[in-house]
Each structure stands twice: as structure tokens, then as C-alpha cells.
Amino acid sequence: GDSVTQMEGPVTLSEEACLTINCTYTATGYPSLFWYVQYPGEGLQLLLKATKADDKGSNKGFEATYRKETTSFHLEKGSVQVSDSAVYFCALTSNTGNQFYFGTGTSLTVIP
Amino acid sequence: EAGVAQSPRYKIIEKRQSVAFWCNPISGHATLYWYQQILGQGPKLLIQFQNNGVVDDSQLPKDRFSAERLKGVDSTLKIQPAKLEDSAVYLCASNPQGGYEQFFGPGTRLTVL
């Protein structure tokens, strides 16, 4: 069945460091891919999405490119801030329905 | 536009007690989801509604969990009786028919003692 595997954490970075959180997926057909962010005590918020191969999603300095050949959707940011400290979830939804499959989440802590 | 509303935000109960959570999705969103998120894990789908019909409840522990969405708008999720392993955050999400993005509420954090 469809699934998402993402890099285990926790990840601790200094402010202004580069971030990469790996995400790979297994799916039939052509899924849509998402990154959600969960700040402490809050629900999940959509960070970015890509709905077809080679699409690049971007928001708040974060980027991820839908790579069909490697079945990946890695999250990147060139310079992280303390306010980026959160848990990041990779997710997919198949094109046959709107059920979501989430990864286990990667906790990011950015220290000043 | 108002977001997905959930209440209560926090609930502490003892095992074998009952508890209910409420969700009001974004106006006009046909699809509503309940997820269980155990600490350190990703959300796990419990049940999916399309309007007031159940689309998927394959992972809902039906011996103790129930959910309804009688008028196709707000929804309640009930646990009766609760077990220690039910301690988790219960997230509600919605999306419009045909839409891909899910919009999440703030969640209800349940602690079972």
C-alpha cells in the first residue's frame, strides 16, 4: 500500500544552518506530496505541496521538489531560524482518493 | 475564513471512563477526518466522512470508539470505555470535495490515567 518514510530525528541545528529532512514514498499512480508543520501545542499546518513530478513547492524559505525517479520529496531550507523549531511531517495522498498517509515526523530544534 | 474548531483542547480521564470530542469543520467542506496522534508518531486515520456517510473506518477500534456526523457538518468522536493506550492527541481535519489539502484543527489532548 501507499506509505511515506521520513528521516528520523530529532534534529538540532544552530541558527542560520542549512536544513534537509529526507522523505521517500511508495505509491501507486501519481500521488500528491505535502509537508506539514506542527508547532508545539498546535495542530498541523500545511507548509508546502507538489501535485506532479518535478513540481517544486515552496513557502517561508522552505522548498521541496517532487522527484518521481527517486520517489523523494526532501524538505530543504538554506538558513533556519529559532522560530522554525517544530515537528515536520511528510505526507502523500493518492490520486484515487483523498486519504492521507503521514510519515512519523521529524522534530527540529534550532538553537540561537 | 474560520478554521477547523475542536473542543475540548485538553481532557484528563481515568481508564474505563467515557469521553467525547467535538469537531466543526470549515464551512462547506464535505470531507471530515478524525486522526489519532500518539506522542512521537504521525497521525493515524481513524475515520473519514464524506458529508454524513462513512468512507473509511477500517482503523477505528469499533469495540470502544464511535463517531458520527449526523447532519454532514460537525462531528463527535467517542471513546467508551477508555484505555491507557488511548492517551493521544485527537486531530480533526476537513477538506472540500475534490480537494487535496487537509485543514487541521488544534487537536484535543487526551490523557487516560
PDB file of C-alpha atoms in Angstrom:
ATOM      1  CA  GLY A   1       0.000   0.000   0.000  1.00  0.00           C
ATOM      2  CA  ASP A   2       0.910   3.662  -0.059  1.00  0.00           C
ATOM      3  CA  SER A   3       3.380   4.854   2.568  1.00  0.00           C
ATOM      4  CA  VAL A   4       5.825   7.580   3.494  1.00  0.00           C
ATOM      5  CA  THR A   5       9.222   7.170   5.130  1.00  0.00           C
ATOM      6  CA  GLN A   6      10.963  10.172   6.557  1.00  0.00           C
ATOM      7  CA  MET A   7      14.221  10.834   8.299  1.00  0.00           C
ATOM      8  CA  GLU A   8      14.165  10.133  11.986  1.00  0.00           C
ATOM      9  CA  GLY A   9      15.024  12.853  14.398  1.00  0.00           C
ATOM     10  CA  PRO A  10      15.457  14.680  16.492  1.00  0.00           C
ATOM     11  CA  VAL A  11      17.473  17.200  14.545  1.00  0.00           C
ATOM     12  CA  THR A  12      19.257  20.031  16.319  1.00  0.00           C
ATOM     13  CA  LEU A  13      20.783  22.872  14.322  1.00  0.00           C
ATOM     14  CA  SER A  14      22.304  26.226  15.042  1.00  0.00           C
ATOM     15  CA  GLU A  15      20.566  29.293  13.703  1.00  0.00           C
ATOM     16  CA  GLU A  16      21.406  30.012  10.035  1.00  0.00           C
ATOM     17  CA  ALA A  17      22.455  26.414   9.379  1.00  0.00           C
ATOM     18  CA  CYS A  18      21.187  24.501   6.344  1.00  0.00           C
ATOM     19  CA  LEU A  19      18.365  22.002   6.789  1.00  0.00           C
ATOM     20  CA  THR A  20      17.493  18.864   4.863  1.00  0.00           C
ATOM     21  CA  ILE A  21      14.835  16.420   6.043  1.00  0.00           C
ATOM     22  CA  ASN A  22      14.607  13.365   3.831  1.00  0.00           C
ATOM     23  CA  CYS A  23      11.306  11.901   2.712  1.00  0.00           C
ATOM     24  CA  THR A  24      10.684   8.996   0.361  1.00  0.00           C
ATOM     25  CA  TYR A  25       7.387   7.492  -0.629  1.00  0.00           C
ATOM     26  CA  THR A  26       5.761   4.385  -2.028  1.00  0.00           C
ATOM     27  CA  ALA A  27       2.606   4.842  -4.015  1.00  0.00           C
ATOM     28  CA  THR A  28       0.708   3.536  -6.989  1.00  0.00           C
ATOM     29  CA  GLY A  29      -0.146   6.064  -9.619  1.00  0.00           C
ATOM     30  CA  TYR A  30       0.727   9.714  -9.210  1.00  0.00           C
ATOM     31  CA  PRO A  31       0.336  10.937  -5.647  1.00  0.00           C
ATOM     32  CA  SER A  32       0.334  14.495  -4.403  1.00  0.00           C
ATOM     33  CA  LEU A  33       3.009  15.223  -1.819  1.00  0.00           C
ATOM     34  CA  PHE A  34       2.943  17.522   1.177  1.00  0.00           C
ATOM     35  CA  TRP A  35       4.973  18.816   4.059  1.00  0.00           C
ATOM     36  CA  TYR A  36       3.054  19.741   7.174  1.00  0.00           C
ATOM     37  CA  VAL A  37       4.494  21.514  10.218  1.00  0.00           C
ATOM     38  CA  GLN A  38       3.311  21.176  13.795  1.00  0.00           C
ATOM     39  CA  TYR A  39       4.357  23.823  16.289  1.00  0.00           C
ATOM     40  CA  PRO A  40       4.225  22.942  19.989  1.00  0.00           C
ATOM     41  CA  GLY A  41       0.660  22.625  21.240  1.00  0.00           C
ATOM     42  CA  GLU A  42      -0.880  23.238  17.841  1.00  0.00           C
ATOM     43  CA  GLY A  43      -2.437  21.247  15.022  1.00  0.00           C
ATOM     44  CA  LEU A  44      -0.791  20.510  11.708  1.00  0.00           C
ATOM     45  CA  GLN A  45      -0.391  23.315   9.191  1.00  0.00           C
ATOM     46  CA  LEU A  46       0.327  22.863   5.531  1.00  0.00           C
ATOM     47  CA  LEU A  47       3.829  24.109   4.774  1.00  0.00           C
ATOM     48  CA  LEU A  48       4.075  23.289   1.074  1.00  0.00           C
ATOM     49  CA  LYS A  49       2.831  20.865  -1.557  1.00  0.00           C
ATOM     50  CA  ALA A  50       3.551  19.491  -5.008  1.00  0.00           C
ATOM     51  CA  THR A  51       0.983  17.721  -7.129  1.00  0.00           C
ATOM     52  CA  LYS A  52       3.036  16.363 -10.031  1.00  0.00           C
ATOM     53  CA  ALA A  53       6.528  15.225 -10.866  1.00  0.00           C
ATOM     54  CA  ASP A  54       9.224  17.929 -10.984  1.00  0.00           C
ATOM     55  CA  ASP A  55       6.973  20.429  -9.223  1.00  0.00           C
ATOM     56  CA  LYS A  56       8.714  22.463  -6.544  1.00  0.00           C
ATOM     57  CA  GLY A  57       6.723  23.529  -3.527  1.00  0.00           C
ATOM     58  CA  SER A  58       7.979  26.487  -1.524  1.00  0.00           C
ATOM     59  CA  ASN A  59       6.899  28.560   1.450  1.00  0.00           C
ATOM     60  CA  LYS A  60       8.596  30.573   4.202  1.00  0.00           C
ATOM     61  CA  GLY A  61      12.021  29.792   2.764  1.00  0.00           C
ATOM     62  CA  PHE A  62      11.380  26.044   2.703  1.00  0.00           C
ATOM     63  CA  GLU A  63      11.465  24.096  -0.560  1.00  0.00           C
ATOM     64  CA  ALA A  64      10.815  20.547  -1.697  1.00  0.00           C
ATOM     65  CA  THR A  65      10.922  19.062  -5.203  1.00  0.00           C
ATOM     66  CA  TYR A  66       8.758  16.126  -6.286  1.00  0.00           C
ATOM     67  CA  ARG A  67      11.259  13.607  -7.707  1.00  0.00           C
ATOM     68  CA  LYS A  68       9.462  10.708  -9.319  1.00  0.00           C
ATOM     69  CA  GLU A  69      12.661   8.959 -10.392  1.00  0.00           C
ATOM     70  CA  THR A  70      13.871   8.700  -6.795  1.00  0.00           C
ATOM     71  CA  THR A  71      10.375   8.732  -5.209  1.00  0.00           C
ATOM     72  CA  SER A  72      11.512  11.518  -2.913  1.00  0.00           C
ATOM     73  CA  PHE A  73      10.295  14.852  -1.596  1.00  0.00           C
ATOM     74  CA  HIS A  74      13.083  16.152   0.624  1.00  0.00           C
ATOM     75  CA  LEU A  75      12.483  19.329   2.627  1.00  0.00           C
ATOM     76  CA  GLU A  76      15.230  21.967   2.484  1.00  0.00           C
ATOM     77  CA  LYS A  77      15.924  25.392   3.895  1.00  0.00           C
ATOM     78  CA  GLY A  78      19.081  27.348   3.419  1.00  0.00           C
ATOM     79  CA  SER A  79      19.113  29.204   6.723  1.00  0.00           C
ATOM     80  CA  VAL A  80      16.967  28.078   9.641  1.00  0.00           C
ATOM     81  CA  GLN A  81      15.675  30.305  12.403  1.00  0.00           C
ATOM     82  CA  VAL A  82      14.762  29.594  16.009  1.00  0.00           C
ATOM     83  CA  SER A  83      11.101  30.039  15.026  1.00  0.00           C
ATOM     84  CA  ASP A  84      11.398  27.036  12.686  1.00  0.00           C
ATOM     85  CA  SER A  85      11.606  24.723  15.695  1.00  0.00           C
ATOM     86  CA  ALA A  86       8.708  22.306  15.207  1.00  0.00           C
ATOM     87  CA  VAL A  87       7.850  18.809  14.055  1.00  0.00           C
ATOM     88  CA  TYR A  88       7.736  18.302  10.303  1.00  0.00           C
ATOM     89  CA  PHE A  89       5.584  15.645   8.636  1.00  0.00           C
ATOM     90  CA  CYS A  90       5.851  14.396   5.097  1.00  0.00           C
ATOM     91  CA  ALA A  91       2.572  13.132   3.644  1.00  0.00           C
ATOM     92  CA  LEU A  92       1.008  11.910   0.450  1.00  0.00           C
ATOM     93  CA  THR A  93      -2.426  11.467  -0.949  1.00  0.00           C
ATOM     94  CA  SER A  94      -3.141   9.174  -3.836  1.00  0.00           C
ATOM     95  CA  ASN A  95      -4.860  10.316  -6.976  1.00  0.00           C
ATOM     96  CA  THR A  96      -7.604   7.750  -6.426  1.00  0.00           C
ATOM     97  CA  GLY A  97      -8.969   9.331  -3.314  1.00  0.00           C
ATOM     98  CA  ASN A  98      -8.163  11.800  -0.622  1.00  0.00           C
ATOM     99  CA  GLN A  99      -6.809   9.568   2.115  1.00  0.00           C
ATOM    100  CA  PHE A 100      -3.596  10.880   3.565  1.00  0.00           C
ATOM    101  CA  TYR A 101      -0.572   8.857   4.597  1.00  0.00           C
ATOM    102  CA  PHE A 102       1.759  10.574   7.042  1.00  0.00           C
ATOM    103  CA  GLY A 103       5.346   9.916   7.944  1.00  0.00           C
ATOM    104  CA  THR A 104       6.336   9.586  11.572  1.00  0.00           C
ATOM    105  CA  GLY A 105       7.535  13.180  11.838  1.00  0.00           C
ATOM    106  CA  THR A 106      10.937  14.780  12.341  1.00  0.00           C
ATOM    107  CA  SER A 107      11.486  17.058  15.298  1.00  0.00           C
ATOM    108  CA  LEU A 108      13.654  20.091  14.575  1.00  0.00           C
ATOM    109  CA  THR A 109      15.176  22.281  17.270  1.00  0.00           C
ATOM    110  CA  VAL A 110      17.061  25.394  16.239  1.00  0.00           C
ATOM    111  CA  ILE A 111      19.331  26.918  18.865  1.00  0.00           C
ATOM    112  CA  PRO A 112      20.500  30.543  18.833  1.00  0.00           C
TER     113      PRO A 112
ATOM    114  CA  GLU B   1     -12.301  32.183   6.940  1.00  0.00           C
ATOM    115  CA  ALA B   2     -12.718  30.336  10.226  1.00  0.00           C
ATOM    116  CA  GLY B   3     -10.595  27.238  10.640  1.00  0.00           C
ATOM    117  CA  VAL B   4     -11.445  23.806  11.952  1.00  0.00           C
ATOM    118  CA  ALA B   5     -12.681  24.068  15.532  1.00  0.00           C
ATOM    119  CA  GLN B   6     -12.236  21.362  18.142  1.00  0.00           C
ATOM    120  CA  SER B   7     -13.205  21.069  21.768  1.00  0.00           C
ATOM    121  CA  PRO B   8     -12.165  20.464  24.401  1.00  0.00           C
ATOM    122  CA  ARG B   9      -8.473  21.216  23.955  1.00  0.00           C
ATOM    123  CA  TYR B  10      -7.443  19.040  26.872  1.00  0.00           C
ATOM    124  CA  LYS B  11      -9.116  16.188  28.712  1.00  0.00           C
ATOM    125  CA  ILE B  12      -7.930  14.011  31.564  1.00  0.00           C
ATOM    126  CA  ILE B  13      -9.936  10.936  32.495  1.00  0.00           C
ATOM    127  CA  GLU B  14      -9.426   7.663  34.292  1.00  0.00           C
ATOM    128  CA  LYS B  15      -9.400   4.362  32.463  1.00  0.00           C
ATOM    129  CA  ARG B  16     -12.789   2.820  31.831  1.00  0.00           C
ATOM    130  CA  GLN B  17     -14.422   6.260  31.739  1.00  0.00           C
ATOM    131  CA  SER B  18     -16.066   7.677  28.628  1.00  0.00           C
ATOM    132  CA  VAL B  19     -15.088  10.775  26.710  1.00  0.00           C
ATOM    133  CA  ALA B  20     -16.350  12.671  23.685  1.00  0.00           C
ATOM    134  CA  PHE B  21     -14.656  15.118  21.343  1.00  0.00           C
ATOM    135  CA  TRP B  22     -16.322  17.614  19.061  1.00  0.00           C
ATOM    136  CA  CYS B  23     -15.227  18.988  15.702  1.00  0.00           C
ATOM    137  CA  ASN B  24     -16.677  21.698  13.496  1.00  0.00           C
ATOM    138  CA  PRO B  25     -15.038  21.693  10.059  1.00  0.00           C
ATOM    139  CA  ILE B  26     -14.541  24.624   7.739  1.00  0.00           C
ATOM    140  CA  SER B  27     -17.847  25.711   6.286  1.00  0.00           C
ATOM    141  CA  GLY B  28     -18.637  23.903   3.064  1.00  0.00           C
ATOM    142  CA  HIS B  29     -16.045  21.180   3.476  1.00  0.00           C
ATOM    143  CA  ALA B  30     -17.660  17.889   2.584  1.00  0.00           C
ATOM    144  CA  THR B  31     -14.953  15.585   3.896  1.00  0.00           C
ATOM    145  CA  LEU B  32     -14.076  15.269   7.571  1.00  0.00           C
ATOM    146  CA  TYR B  33     -11.369  13.148   9.148  1.00  0.00           C
ATOM    147  CA  TRP B  34     -10.512  12.060  12.658  1.00  0.00           C
ATOM    148  CA  TYR B  35      -6.910  11.154  13.382  1.00  0.00           C
ATOM    149  CA  GLN B  36      -5.168   9.758  16.423  1.00  0.00           C
ATOM    150  CA  GLN B  37      -1.649  11.038  17.022  1.00  0.00           C
ATOM    151  CA  ILE B  38       0.290   9.193  19.677  1.00  0.00           C
ATOM    152  CA  LEU B  39       3.304  11.035  21.086  1.00  0.00           C
ATOM    153  CA  GLY B  40       6.254  10.745  18.743  1.00  0.00           C
ATOM    154  CA  GLN B  41       4.241   9.337  15.857  1.00  0.00           C
ATOM    155  CA  GLY B  42       2.487  10.634  12.791  1.00  0.00           C
ATOM    156  CA  PRO B  43      -1.296  10.978  12.669  1.00  0.00           C
ATOM    157  CA  LYS B  44      -3.193   7.763  12.081  1.00  0.00           C
ATOM    158  CA  LEU B  45      -6.552   7.952  10.349  1.00  0.00           C
ATOM    159  CA  LEU B  46      -9.425   6.679  12.470  1.00  0.00           C
ATOM    160  CA  ILE B  47     -12.400   7.553  10.304  1.00  0.00           C
ATOM    161  CA  GLN B  48     -13.255   9.542   7.195  1.00  0.00           C
ATOM    162  CA  PHE B  49     -16.679  11.017   6.439  1.00  0.00           C
ATOM    163  CA  GLN B  50     -17.992  12.280   3.130  1.00  0.00           C
ATOM    164  CA  ASN B  51     -20.908  14.507   4.085  1.00  0.00           C
ATOM    165  CA  ASN B  52     -22.721  12.335   6.650  1.00  0.00           C
ATOM    166  CA  GLY B  53     -21.585   8.981   5.265  1.00  0.00           C
ATOM    167  CA  VAL B  54     -18.588   6.937   6.362  1.00  0.00           C
ATOM    168  CA  VAL B  55     -15.961   6.467   3.645  1.00  0.00           C
ATOM    169  CA  ASP B  56     -13.298   4.647   5.657  1.00  0.00           C
ATOM    170  CA  ASP B  57     -13.370   3.402   9.230  1.00  0.00           C
ATOM    171  CA  SER B  58     -11.067   0.426   8.795  1.00  0.00           C
ATOM    172  CA  GLN B  59      -8.686   1.564  11.547  1.00  0.00           C
ATOM    173  CA  LEU B  60     -11.328   2.606  14.060  1.00  0.00           C
ATOM    174  CA  PRO B  61     -11.392   0.267  17.103  1.00  0.00           C
ATOM    175  CA  LYS B  62     -15.109  -0.220  16.892  1.00  0.00           C
ATOM    176  CA  ASP B  63     -15.404  -2.057  20.184  1.00  0.00           C
ATOM    177  CA  ARG B  64     -14.719   1.198  22.016  1.00  0.00           C
ATOM    178  CA  PHE B  65     -14.622   4.059  19.505  1.00  0.00           C
ATOM    179  CA  SER B  66     -17.577   5.549  17.686  1.00  0.00           C
ATOM    180  CA  ALA B  67     -18.062   8.619  15.554  1.00  0.00           C
ATOM    181  CA  GLU B  68     -20.942  10.352  13.899  1.00  0.00           C
ATOM    182  CA  ARG B  69     -21.608  13.251  11.596  1.00  0.00           C
ATOM    183  CA  LEU B  70     -25.370  13.281  11.553  1.00  0.00           C
ATOM    184  CA  LYS B  71     -26.081  16.434   9.553  1.00  0.00           C
ATOM    185  CA  GLY B  72     -22.962  16.368   7.442  1.00  0.00           C
ATOM    186  CA  VAL B  73     -21.433  19.286   9.304  1.00  0.00           C
ATOM    187  CA  ASP B  74     -19.960  18.868  12.779  1.00  0.00           C
ATOM    188  CA  SER B  75     -18.863  15.568  14.183  1.00  0.00           C
ATOM    189  CA  THR B  76     -18.301  13.837  17.500  1.00  0.00           C
ATOM    190  CA  LEU B  77     -15.838  11.092  18.354  1.00  0.00           C
ATOM    191  CA  LYS B  78     -16.492   8.998  21.436  1.00  0.00           C
ATOM    192  CA  ILE B  79     -14.394   6.536  23.388  1.00  0.00           C
ATOM    193  CA  GLN B  80     -16.173   4.177  25.755  1.00  0.00           C
ATOM    194  CA  PRO B  81     -14.509   2.793  27.816  1.00  0.00           C
ATOM    195  CA  ALA B  82     -11.110   4.451  27.580  1.00  0.00           C
ATOM    196  CA  LYS B  83      -7.849   2.557  27.977  1.00  0.00           C
ATOM    197  CA  LEU B  84      -4.422   3.831  28.954  1.00  0.00           C
ATOM    198  CA  GLU B  85      -3.197   3.381  25.381  1.00  0.00           C
ATOM    199  CA  ASP B  86      -5.838   5.837  24.129  1.00  0.00           C
ATOM    200  CA  SER B  87      -3.745   8.704  25.507  1.00  0.00           C
ATOM    201  CA  ALA B  88      -3.011  10.770  22.418  1.00  0.00           C
ATOM    202  CA  VAL B  89      -3.918  13.911  20.541  1.00  0.00           C
ATOM    203  CA  TYR B  90      -7.095  13.545  18.510  1.00  0.00           C
ATOM    204  CA  LEU B  91      -6.998  15.668  15.405  1.00  0.00           C
ATOM    205  CA  CYS B  92      -9.895  16.646  13.198  1.00  0.00           C
ATOM    206  CA  ALA B  93      -9.327  17.743   9.622  1.00  0.00           C
ATOM    207  CA  SER B  94     -11.500  18.685   6.689  1.00  0.00           C
ATOM    208  CA  ASN B  95     -11.226  19.401   3.002  1.00  0.00           C
ATOM    209  CA  PRO B  96     -13.593  20.394   0.246  1.00  0.00           C
ATOM    210  CA  GLN B  97     -14.868  17.707  -2.095  1.00  0.00           C
ATOM    211  CA  GLY B  98     -12.203  17.021  -4.695  1.00  0.00           C
ATOM    212  CA  GLY B  99      -9.574  18.985  -2.814  1.00  0.00           C
ATOM    213  CA  TYR B 100      -6.194  17.565  -1.852  1.00  0.00           C
ATOM    214  CA  GLU B 101      -5.138  19.741   1.061  1.00  0.00           C
ATOM    215  CA  GLN B 102      -6.410  18.850   4.513  1.00  0.00           C
ATOM    216  CA  PHE B 103      -7.024  21.600   7.039  1.00  0.00           C
ATOM    217  CA  PHE B 104      -6.409  20.603  10.636  1.00  0.00           C
ATOM    218  CA  GLY B 105      -7.889  21.739  13.903  1.00  0.00           C
ATOM    219  CA  PRO B 106      -5.730  22.322  17.005  1.00  0.00           C
ATOM    220  CA  GLY B 107      -6.487  18.879  18.388  1.00  0.00           C
ATOM    221  CA  THR B 108      -7.705  17.512  21.702  1.00  0.00           C
ATOM    222  CA  ARG B 109      -5.039  16.133  24.002  1.00  0.00           C
ATOM    223  CA  LEU B 110      -6.432  13.162  25.924  1.00  0.00           C
ATOM    224  CA  THR B 111      -4.678  11.744  28.966  1.00  0.00           C
ATOM    225  CA  VAL B 112      -6.007   8.485  30.379  1.00  0.00           C
ATOM    226  CA  LEU B 113      -4.819   7.728  33.918  1.00  0.00           C
TER     227      LEU B 113
END
